[in-house]
mmCIF file of C-alpha atoms in Angstrom:
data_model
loop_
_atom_site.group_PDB
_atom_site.id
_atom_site.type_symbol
_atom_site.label_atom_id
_atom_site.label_comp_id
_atom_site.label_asym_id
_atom_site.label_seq_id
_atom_site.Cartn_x
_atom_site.Cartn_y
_atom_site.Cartn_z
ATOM 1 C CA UNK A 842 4.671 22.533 26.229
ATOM 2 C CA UNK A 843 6.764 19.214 25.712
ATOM 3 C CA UNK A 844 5.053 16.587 24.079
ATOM 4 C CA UNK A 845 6.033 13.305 25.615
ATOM 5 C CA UNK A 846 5.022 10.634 22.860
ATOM 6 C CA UNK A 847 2.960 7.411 23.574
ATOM 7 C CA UNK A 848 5.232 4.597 25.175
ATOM 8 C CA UNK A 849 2.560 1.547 24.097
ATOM 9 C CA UNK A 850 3.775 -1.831 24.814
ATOM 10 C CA UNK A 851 3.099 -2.377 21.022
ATOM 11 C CA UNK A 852 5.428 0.629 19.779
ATOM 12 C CA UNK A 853 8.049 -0.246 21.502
ATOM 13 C CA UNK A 854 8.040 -3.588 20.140
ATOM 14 C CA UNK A 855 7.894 -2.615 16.897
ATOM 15 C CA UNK A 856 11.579 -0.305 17.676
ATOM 16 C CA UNK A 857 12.843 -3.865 18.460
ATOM 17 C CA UNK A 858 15.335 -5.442 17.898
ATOM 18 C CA UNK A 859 17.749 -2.215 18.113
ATOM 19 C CA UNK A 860 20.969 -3.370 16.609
ATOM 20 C CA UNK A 861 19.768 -6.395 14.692
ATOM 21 C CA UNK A 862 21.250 -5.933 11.292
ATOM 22 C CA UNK A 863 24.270 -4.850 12.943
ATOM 23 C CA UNK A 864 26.504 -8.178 14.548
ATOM 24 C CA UNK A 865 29.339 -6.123 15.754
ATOM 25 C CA UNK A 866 27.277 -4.256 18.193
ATOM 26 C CA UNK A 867 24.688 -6.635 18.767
ATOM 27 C CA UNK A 868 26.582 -9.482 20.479
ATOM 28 C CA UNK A 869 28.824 -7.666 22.409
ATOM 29 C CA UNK A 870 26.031 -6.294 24.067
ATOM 30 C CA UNK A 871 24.351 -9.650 24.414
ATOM 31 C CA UNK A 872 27.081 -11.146 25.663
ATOM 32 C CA UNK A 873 27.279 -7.938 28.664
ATOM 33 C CA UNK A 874 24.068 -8.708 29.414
ATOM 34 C CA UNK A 875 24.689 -13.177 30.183
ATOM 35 C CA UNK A 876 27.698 -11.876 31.993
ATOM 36 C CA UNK A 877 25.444 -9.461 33.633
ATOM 37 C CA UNK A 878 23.010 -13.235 34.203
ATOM 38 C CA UNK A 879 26.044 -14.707 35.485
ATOM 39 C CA UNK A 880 26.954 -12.511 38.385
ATOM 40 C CA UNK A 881 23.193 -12.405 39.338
ATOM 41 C CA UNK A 882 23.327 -16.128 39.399
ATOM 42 C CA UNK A 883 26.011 -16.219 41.763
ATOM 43 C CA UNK A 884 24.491 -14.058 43.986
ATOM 44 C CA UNK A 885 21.348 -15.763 44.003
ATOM 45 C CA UNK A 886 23.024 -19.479 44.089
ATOM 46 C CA UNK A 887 23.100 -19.282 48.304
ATOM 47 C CA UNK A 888 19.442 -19.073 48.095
ATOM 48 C CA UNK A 889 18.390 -21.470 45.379
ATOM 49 C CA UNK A 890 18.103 -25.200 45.727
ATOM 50 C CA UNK A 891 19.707 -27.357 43.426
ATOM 51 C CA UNK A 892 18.336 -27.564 40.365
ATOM 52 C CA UNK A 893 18.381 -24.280 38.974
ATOM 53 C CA UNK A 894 21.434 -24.002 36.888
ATOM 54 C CA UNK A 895 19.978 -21.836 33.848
ATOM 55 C CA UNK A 896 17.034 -19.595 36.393
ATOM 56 C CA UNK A 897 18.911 -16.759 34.864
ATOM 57 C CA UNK A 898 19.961 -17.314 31.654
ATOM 58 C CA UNK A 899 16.868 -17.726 30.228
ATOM 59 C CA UNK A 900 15.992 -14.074 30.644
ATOM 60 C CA UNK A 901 19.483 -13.435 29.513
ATOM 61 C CA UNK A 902 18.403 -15.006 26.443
ATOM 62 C CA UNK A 903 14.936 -13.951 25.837
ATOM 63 C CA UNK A 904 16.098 -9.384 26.759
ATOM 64 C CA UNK A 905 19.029 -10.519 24.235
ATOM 65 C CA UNK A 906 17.010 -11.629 21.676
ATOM 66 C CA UNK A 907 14.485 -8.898 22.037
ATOM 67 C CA UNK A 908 16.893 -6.289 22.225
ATOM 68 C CA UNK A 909 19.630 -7.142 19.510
ATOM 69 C CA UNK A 910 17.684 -9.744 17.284
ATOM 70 C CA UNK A 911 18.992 -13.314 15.775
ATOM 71 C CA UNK A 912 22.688 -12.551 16.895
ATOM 72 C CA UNK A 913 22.242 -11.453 19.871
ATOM 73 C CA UNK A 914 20.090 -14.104 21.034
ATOM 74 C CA UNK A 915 22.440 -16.548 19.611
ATOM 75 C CA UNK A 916 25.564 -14.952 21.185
ATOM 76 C CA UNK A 917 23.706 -15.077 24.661
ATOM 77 C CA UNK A 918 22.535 -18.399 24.627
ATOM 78 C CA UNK A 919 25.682 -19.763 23.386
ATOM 79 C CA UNK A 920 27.761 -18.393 26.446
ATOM 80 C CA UNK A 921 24.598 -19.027 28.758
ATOM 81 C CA UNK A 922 25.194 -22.465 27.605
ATOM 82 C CA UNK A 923 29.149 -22.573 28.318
ATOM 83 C CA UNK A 924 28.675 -20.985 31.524
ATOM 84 C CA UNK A 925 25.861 -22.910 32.542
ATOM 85 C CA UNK A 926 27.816 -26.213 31.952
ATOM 86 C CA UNK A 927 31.040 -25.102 33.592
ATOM 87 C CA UNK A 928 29.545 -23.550 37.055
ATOM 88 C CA UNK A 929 26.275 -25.269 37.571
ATOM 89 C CA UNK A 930 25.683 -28.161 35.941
ATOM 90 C CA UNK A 931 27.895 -31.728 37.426
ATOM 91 C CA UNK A 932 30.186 -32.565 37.001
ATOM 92 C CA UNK A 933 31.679 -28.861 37.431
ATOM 93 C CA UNK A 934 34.281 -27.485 35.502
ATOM 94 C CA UNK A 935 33.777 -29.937 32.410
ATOM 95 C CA UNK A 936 32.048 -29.444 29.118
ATOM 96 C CA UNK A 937 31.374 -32.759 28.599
ATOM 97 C CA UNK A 938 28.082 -33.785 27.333
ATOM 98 C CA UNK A 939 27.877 -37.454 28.175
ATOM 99 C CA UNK A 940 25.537 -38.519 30.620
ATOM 100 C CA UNK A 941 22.727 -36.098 32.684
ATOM 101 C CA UNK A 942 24.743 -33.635 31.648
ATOM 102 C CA UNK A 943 24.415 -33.777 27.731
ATOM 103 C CA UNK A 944 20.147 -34.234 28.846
ATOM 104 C CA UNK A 945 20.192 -31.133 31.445
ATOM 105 C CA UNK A 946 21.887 -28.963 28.647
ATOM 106 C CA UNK A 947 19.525 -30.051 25.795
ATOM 107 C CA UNK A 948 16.584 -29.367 27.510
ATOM 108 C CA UNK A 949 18.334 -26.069 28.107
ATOM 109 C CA UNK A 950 19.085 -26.082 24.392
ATOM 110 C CA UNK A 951 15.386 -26.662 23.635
ATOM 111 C CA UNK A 952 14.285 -23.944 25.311
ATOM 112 C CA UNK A 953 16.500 -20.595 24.113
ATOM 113 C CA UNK A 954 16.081 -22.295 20.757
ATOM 114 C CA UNK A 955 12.334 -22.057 20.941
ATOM 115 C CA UNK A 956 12.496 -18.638 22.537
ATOM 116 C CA UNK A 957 14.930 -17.035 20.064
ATOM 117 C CA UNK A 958 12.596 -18.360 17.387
ATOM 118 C CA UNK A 959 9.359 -17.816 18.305
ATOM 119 C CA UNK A 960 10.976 -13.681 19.258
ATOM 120 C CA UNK A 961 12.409 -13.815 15.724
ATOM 121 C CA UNK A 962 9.058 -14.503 14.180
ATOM 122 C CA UNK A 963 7.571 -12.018 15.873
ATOM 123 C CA UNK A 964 9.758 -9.504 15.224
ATOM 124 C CA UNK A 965 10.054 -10.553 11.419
ATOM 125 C CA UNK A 966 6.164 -10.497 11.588
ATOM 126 C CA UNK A 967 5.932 -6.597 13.051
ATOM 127 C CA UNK A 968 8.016 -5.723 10.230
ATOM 128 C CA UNK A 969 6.272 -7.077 7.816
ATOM 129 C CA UNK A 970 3.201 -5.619 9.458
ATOM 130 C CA UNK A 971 4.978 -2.224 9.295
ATOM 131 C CA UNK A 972 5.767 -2.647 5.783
ATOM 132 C CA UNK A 973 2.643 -3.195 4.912
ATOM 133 C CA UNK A 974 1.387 -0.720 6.252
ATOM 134 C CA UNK A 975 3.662 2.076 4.842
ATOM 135 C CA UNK A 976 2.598 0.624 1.513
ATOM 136 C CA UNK A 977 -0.907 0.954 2.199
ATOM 137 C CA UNK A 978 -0.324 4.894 3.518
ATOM 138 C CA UNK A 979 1.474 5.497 0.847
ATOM 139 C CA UNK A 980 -1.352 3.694 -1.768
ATOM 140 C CA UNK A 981 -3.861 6.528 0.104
ATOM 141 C CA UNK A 982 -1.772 9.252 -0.648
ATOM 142 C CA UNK A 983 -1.184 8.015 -4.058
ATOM 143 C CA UNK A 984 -5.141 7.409 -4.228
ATOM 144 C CA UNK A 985 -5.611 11.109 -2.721
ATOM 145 C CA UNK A 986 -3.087 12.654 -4.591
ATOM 146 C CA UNK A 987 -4.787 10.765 -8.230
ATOM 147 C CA UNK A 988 -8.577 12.263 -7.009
ATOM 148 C CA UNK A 989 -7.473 15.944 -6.342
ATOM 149 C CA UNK A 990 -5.542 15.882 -9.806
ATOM 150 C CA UNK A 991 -9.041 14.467 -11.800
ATOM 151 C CA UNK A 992 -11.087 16.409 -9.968
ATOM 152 C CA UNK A 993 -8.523 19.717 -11.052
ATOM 153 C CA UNK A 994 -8.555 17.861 -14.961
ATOM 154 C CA UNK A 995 -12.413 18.094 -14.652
ATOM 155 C CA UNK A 996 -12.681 21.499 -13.426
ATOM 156 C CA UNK A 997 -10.219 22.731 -16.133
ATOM 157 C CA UNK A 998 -11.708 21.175 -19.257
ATOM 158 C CA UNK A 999 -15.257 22.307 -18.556
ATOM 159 C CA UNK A 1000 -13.590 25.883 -17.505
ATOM 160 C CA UNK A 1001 -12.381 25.440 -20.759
ATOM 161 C CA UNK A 1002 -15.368 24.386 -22.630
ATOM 162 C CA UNK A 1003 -17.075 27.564 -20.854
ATOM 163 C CA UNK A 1004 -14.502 29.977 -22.353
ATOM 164 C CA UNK A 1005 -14.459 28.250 -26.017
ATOM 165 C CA UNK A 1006 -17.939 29.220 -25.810
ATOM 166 C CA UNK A 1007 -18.085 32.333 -24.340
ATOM 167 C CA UNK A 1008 -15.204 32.822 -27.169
ATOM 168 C CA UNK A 1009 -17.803 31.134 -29.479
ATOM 169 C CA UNK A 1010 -20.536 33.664 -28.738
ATOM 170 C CA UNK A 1011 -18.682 37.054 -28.676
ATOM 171 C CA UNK A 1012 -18.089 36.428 -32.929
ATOM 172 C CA UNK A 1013 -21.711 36.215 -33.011
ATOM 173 C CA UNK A 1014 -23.812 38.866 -34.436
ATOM 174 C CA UNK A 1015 -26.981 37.515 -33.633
ATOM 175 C CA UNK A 1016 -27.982 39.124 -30.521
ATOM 176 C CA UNK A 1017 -30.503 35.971 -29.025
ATOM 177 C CA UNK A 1018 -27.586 33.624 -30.639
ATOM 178 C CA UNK A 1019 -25.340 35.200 -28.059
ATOM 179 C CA UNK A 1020 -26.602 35.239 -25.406
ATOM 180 C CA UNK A 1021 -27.573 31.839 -25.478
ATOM 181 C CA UNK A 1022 -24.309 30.735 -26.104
ATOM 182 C CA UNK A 1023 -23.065 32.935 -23.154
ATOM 183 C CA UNK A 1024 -25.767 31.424 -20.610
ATOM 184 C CA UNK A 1025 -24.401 27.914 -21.789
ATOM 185 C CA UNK A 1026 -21.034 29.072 -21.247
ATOM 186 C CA UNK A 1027 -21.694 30.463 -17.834
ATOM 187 C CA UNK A 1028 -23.854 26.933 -17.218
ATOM 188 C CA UNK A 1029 -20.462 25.139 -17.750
ATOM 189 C CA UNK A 1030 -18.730 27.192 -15.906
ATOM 190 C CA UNK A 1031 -20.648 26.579 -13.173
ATOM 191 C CA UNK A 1032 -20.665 22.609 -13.585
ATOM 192 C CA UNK A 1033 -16.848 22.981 -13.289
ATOM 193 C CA UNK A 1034 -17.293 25.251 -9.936
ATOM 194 C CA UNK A 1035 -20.064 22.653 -8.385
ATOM 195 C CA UNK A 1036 -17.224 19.824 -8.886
ATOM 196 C CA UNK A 1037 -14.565 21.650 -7.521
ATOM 197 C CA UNK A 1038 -16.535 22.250 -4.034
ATOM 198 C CA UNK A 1039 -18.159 18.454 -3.850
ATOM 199 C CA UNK A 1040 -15.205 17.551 -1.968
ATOM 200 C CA UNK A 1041 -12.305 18.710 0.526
ATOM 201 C CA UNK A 1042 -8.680 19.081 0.604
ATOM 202 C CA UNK A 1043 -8.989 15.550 2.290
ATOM 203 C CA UNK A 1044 -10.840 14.214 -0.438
ATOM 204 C CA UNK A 1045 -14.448 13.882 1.905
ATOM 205 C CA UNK A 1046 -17.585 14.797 0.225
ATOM 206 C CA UNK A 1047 -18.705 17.943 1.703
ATOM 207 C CA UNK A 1048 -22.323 18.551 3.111
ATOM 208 C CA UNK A 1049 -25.742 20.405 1.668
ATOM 209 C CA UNK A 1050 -24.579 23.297 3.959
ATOM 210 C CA UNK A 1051 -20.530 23.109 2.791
ATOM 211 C CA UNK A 1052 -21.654 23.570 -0.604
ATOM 212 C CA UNK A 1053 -24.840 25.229 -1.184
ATOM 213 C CA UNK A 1054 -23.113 28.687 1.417
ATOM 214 C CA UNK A 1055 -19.987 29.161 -0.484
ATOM 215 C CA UNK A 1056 -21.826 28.240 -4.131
ATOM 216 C CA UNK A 1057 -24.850 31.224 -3.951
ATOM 217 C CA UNK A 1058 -21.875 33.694 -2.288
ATOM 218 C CA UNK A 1059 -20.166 33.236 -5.851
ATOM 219 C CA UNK A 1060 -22.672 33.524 -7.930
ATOM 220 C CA UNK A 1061 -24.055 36.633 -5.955
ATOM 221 C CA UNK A 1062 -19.957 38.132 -6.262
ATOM 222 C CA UNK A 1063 -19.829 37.686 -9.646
ATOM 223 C CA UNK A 1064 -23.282 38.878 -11.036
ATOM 224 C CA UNK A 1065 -24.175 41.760 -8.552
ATOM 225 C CA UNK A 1066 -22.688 44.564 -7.688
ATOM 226 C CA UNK A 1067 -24.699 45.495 -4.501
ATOM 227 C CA UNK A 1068 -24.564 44.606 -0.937
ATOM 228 C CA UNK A 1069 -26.644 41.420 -0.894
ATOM 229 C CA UNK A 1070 -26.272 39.678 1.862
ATOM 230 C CA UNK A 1071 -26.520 35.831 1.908
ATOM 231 C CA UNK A 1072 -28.371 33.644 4.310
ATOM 232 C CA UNK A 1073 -27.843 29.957 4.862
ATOM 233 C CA UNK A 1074 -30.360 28.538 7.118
ATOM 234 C CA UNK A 1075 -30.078 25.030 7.173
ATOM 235 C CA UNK A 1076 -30.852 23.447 11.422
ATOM 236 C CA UNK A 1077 -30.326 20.231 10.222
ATOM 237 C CA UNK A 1078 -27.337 19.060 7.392
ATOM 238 C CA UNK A 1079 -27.495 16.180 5.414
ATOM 239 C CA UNK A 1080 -24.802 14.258 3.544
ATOM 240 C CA UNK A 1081 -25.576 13.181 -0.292
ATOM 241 C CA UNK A 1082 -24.082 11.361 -2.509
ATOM 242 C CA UNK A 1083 -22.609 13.704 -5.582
ATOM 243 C CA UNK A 1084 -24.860 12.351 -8.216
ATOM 244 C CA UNK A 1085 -27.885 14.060 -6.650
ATOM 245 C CA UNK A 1086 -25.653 17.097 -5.326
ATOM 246 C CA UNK A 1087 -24.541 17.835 -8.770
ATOM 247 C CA UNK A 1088 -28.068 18.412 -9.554
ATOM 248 C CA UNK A 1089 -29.337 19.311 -6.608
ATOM 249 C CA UNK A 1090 -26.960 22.267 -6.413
ATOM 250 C CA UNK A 1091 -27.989 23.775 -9.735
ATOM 251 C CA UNK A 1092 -30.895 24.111 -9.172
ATOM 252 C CA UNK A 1093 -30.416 26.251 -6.322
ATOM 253 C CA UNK A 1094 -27.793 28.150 -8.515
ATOM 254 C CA UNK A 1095 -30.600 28.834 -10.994
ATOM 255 C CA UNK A 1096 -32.771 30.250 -8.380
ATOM 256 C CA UNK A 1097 -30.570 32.344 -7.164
ATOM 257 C CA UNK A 1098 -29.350 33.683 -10.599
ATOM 258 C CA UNK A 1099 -33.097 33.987 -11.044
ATOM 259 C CA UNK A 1100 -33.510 36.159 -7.797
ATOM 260 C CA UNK A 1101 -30.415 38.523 -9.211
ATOM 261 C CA UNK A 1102 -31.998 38.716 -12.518
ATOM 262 C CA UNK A 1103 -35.194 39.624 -11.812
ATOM 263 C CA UNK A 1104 -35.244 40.517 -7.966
ATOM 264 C CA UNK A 1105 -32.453 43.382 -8.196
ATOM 265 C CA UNK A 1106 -31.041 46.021 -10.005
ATOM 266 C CA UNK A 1107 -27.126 45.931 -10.263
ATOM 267 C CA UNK A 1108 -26.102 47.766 -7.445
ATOM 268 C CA UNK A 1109 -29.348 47.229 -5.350
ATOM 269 C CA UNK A 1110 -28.846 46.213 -1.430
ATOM 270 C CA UNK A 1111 -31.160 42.966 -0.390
ATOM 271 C CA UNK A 1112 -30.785 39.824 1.320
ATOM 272 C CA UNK A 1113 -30.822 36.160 -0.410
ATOM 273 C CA UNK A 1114 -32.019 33.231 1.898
ATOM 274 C CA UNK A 1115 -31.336 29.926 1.539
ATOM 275 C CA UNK A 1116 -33.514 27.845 3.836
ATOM 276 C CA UNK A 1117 -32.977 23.870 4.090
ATOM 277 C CA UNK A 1118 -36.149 22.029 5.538
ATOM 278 C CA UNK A 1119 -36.787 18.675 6.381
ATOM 279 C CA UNK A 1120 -40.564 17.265 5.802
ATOM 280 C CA UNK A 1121 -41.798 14.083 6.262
ATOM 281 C CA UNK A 1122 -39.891 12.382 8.836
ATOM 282 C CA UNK A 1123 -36.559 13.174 7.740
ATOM 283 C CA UNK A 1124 -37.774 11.503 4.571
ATOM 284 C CA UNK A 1125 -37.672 14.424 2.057
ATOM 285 C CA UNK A 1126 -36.004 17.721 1.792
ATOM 286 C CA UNK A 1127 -37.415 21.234 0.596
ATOM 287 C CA UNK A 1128 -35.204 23.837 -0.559
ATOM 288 C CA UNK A 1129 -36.447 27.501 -0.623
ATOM 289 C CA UNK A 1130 -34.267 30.030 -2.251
ATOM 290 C CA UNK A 1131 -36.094 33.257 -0.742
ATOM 291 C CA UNK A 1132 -35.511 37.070 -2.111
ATOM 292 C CA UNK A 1133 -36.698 40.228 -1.274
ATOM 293 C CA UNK A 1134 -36.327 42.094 -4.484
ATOM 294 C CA UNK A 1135 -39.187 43.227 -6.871
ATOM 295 C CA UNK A 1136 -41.148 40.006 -6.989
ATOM 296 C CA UNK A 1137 -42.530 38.509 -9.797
ATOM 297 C CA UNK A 1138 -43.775 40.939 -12.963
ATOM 298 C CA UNK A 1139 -47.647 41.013 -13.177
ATOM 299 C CA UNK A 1140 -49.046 37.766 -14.959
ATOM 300 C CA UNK A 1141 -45.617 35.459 -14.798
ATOM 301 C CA UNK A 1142 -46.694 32.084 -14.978
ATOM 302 C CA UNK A 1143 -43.807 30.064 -14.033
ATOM 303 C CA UNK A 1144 -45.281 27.174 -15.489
ATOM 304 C CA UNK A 1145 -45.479 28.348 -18.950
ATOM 305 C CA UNK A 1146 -42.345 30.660 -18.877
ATOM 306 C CA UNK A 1147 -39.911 30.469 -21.719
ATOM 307 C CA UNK A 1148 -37.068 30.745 -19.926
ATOM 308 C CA UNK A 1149 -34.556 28.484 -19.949
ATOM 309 C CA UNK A 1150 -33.547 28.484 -16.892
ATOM 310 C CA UNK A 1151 -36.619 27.510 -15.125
ATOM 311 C CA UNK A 1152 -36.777 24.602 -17.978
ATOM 312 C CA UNK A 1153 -33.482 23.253 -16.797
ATOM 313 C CA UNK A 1154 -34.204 23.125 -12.863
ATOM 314 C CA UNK A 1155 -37.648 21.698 -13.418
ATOM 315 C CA UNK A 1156 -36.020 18.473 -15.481
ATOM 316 C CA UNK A 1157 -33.488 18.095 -12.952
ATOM 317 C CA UNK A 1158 -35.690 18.369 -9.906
ATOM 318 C CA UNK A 1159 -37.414 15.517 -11.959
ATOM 319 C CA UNK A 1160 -34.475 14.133 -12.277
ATOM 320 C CA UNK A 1161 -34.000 13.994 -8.234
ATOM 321 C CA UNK A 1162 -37.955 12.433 -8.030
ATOM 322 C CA UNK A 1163 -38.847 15.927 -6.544
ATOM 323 C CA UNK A 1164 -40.662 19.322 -7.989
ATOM 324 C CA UNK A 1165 -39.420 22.458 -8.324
ATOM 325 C CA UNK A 1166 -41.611 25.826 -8.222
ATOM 326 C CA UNK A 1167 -41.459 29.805 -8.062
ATOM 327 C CA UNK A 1168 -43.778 31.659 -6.195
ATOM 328 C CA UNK A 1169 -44.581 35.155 -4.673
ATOM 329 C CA UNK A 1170 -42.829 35.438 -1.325
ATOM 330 C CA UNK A 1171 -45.673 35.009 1.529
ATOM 331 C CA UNK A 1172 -48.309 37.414 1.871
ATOM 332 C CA UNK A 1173 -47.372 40.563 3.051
ATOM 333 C CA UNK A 1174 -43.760 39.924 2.012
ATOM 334 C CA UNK A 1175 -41.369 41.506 -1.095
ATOM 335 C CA UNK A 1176 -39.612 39.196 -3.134
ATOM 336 C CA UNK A 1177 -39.968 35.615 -4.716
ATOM 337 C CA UNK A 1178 -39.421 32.164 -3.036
ATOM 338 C CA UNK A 1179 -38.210 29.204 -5.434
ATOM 339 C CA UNK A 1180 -38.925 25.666 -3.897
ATOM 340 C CA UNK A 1181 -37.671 22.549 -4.430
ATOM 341 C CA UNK A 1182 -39.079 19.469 -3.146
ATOM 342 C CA UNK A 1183 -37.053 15.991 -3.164
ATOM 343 C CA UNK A 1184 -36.740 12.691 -1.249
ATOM 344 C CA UNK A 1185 -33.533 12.226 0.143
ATOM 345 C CA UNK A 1186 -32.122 9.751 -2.021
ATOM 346 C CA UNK A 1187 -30.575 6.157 -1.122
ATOM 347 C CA UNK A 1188 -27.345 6.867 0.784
ATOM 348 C CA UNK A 1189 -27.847 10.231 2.231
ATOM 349 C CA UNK A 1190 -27.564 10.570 5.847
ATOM 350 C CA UNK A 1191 -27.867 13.447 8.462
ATOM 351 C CA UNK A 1192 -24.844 14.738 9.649
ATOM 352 C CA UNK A 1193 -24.396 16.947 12.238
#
């Protein structure tokens, strides 16, 4: 299919004028075009009254201008001017400028000089409007170009702050040493993965559903070995700004590394839901990160739990004003439900 592109008044303008850094082709044409005038002035003269000696040269002068800039307007007016004079303006066949004459033809002076200016200035305007605006696309892509390259620094150094750790912990020889180091250097890790998926290619924050999906499939491919499938059911999305995402999204990556750790075996099948649920209006948000593994072991009190983990998602959902929780999946159910509660902060929105 042939696309036929937009033919705005405004476009074409700013095309205009065509040849006006180039003289040698811009007044010949000018002049074609008062010659053109001319003839259309003699055939029209039967049917005027006197008084009309310039009723065509004046668009002469203005489609000159227009078309072929300074020079052309210049070249047309001049010859409008002579041939104006010679043919229609008395006494005939003179150039002389003394009496009405010299009054008639300054009035017609006036006016092609106030037309080729006030053309000029707007075509000198439009391209400075143009330019402008060039320098301001190519400021964005600058500006976009600057963003994806810090937010690749920042994913880098905290990849490599992860593997200087995990580097760290395999010359350890203290078993609970180790594997602290390792969880910190997975925690890093997946800092730098969180900031890599707050925004697009187009540098646009992405939603609550854009990166909580992709962000538990990861985490499920690179700890499990099973078939778990994952679950993201979110009705309603919400848009917030990356200082409570950041957070925000950790949390739910604790839960679910919580669910694989103590939910499955390696290479057990399941299903991982993440459920996004407004309460209160639209005011606040809950969070459930739902398994259907083994549950919790006999006696776990989340509360009082050691693990580190759980430490780190309760001080951020603090952090976000909310609460965070685990619990036995509903009666009759397998598994074990993590829940956190937050109000949406100052500058999220719904999105849809």
């Amino acid at each position: 299919m042939i696309s036929i592109p937009s033919l705005s008044p405004q476009r074409i303008f700013r095309r205009l004028p065509l040849f006006g850094g180039r003289p040698l082709v811009a007044v010949p044409a000018a002049l074609a075009i008062t010659l053109a005038a001319m003839l259309l002035r003699v055939a029209l003269d039967p049917h005027l009254p006197s008084g009309f000696p310039y009723v065509t040269f004046f668009p002469a002068v203005v489609v000159s201008a227009m078309l072929f800039g300074l020079y052309g307007g210049i070249a047309s007016s001049v010859l409008g001017f002579v041939l104006a004079r010679w043919f229609w303006v008395a006494p005939f066949g003179s150039l002389s400028l003394i009496g009405p004459a010299g009054w008639a033809m300054l009035l017609y002076t006036f006016v092609v000089v106030v037309d080729i200016v006030a053309i000029h200035s707007a075509q000198v305007a439009f391209g400075s409007l143009d330019v402008e605006r060039q320098r301001n696309r190519d400021l964005a892509t600058s500006r976009e170009l600057l963003f994806h390259e810090l937010q690749h620094r920042v994913g880098n150094n905290l990849q490599m702050v992860g593997s200087l750790l995990a580097l760290q912990g395999r010359r350890m020889t203290d078993a609970t040493a180790r594997e602290a180091v390792d969880q910190a250097s997975r925690r890093v890790n997946l800092v730098g993965k969180i900031q890599r998926t707050l925004y697009n290619a187009e540098g646009n924050q992405r939603s609550i559903r854009e990166v909580l999906g992709p962000l538990v499939e990861d985490i499920v491919a690179t700890s499990h070995g099973g078939a778990l499938t994952i679950v993201l059911d979110a009705p309603r999305d919400y848009l917030i700004p990356a200082q409570q995402a950041i957070p925000l999204a950790l949390i739910v990556a604790e839960a679910a590394s919580n669910a694989l750790e103590h939910g499955y075996d390696h290479e057990d099948a399941g299903q991982i839901t993440v459920r996004v649920i407004a309460e209160d209006a639209g005011g606040s948000l809950r969070i459930e990160v739902m398994d259907d593994g083994r549950g919790l072991p006999a006696g776990f009190d989340p509360a009082s739990s050691p693990s580190l983990g759980l430490r780190i998602a309760r001080t951020l959902a603090v952090g976000l004003g909310g609460q965070f929780e685990v619990a036995p999946a509903a009666a009759g159910a397998r598994g074990t439900v993590s829940i956190l509660r937050f109000p949406l902060p100052e500058g999220s929105r719904e999105i849809t």
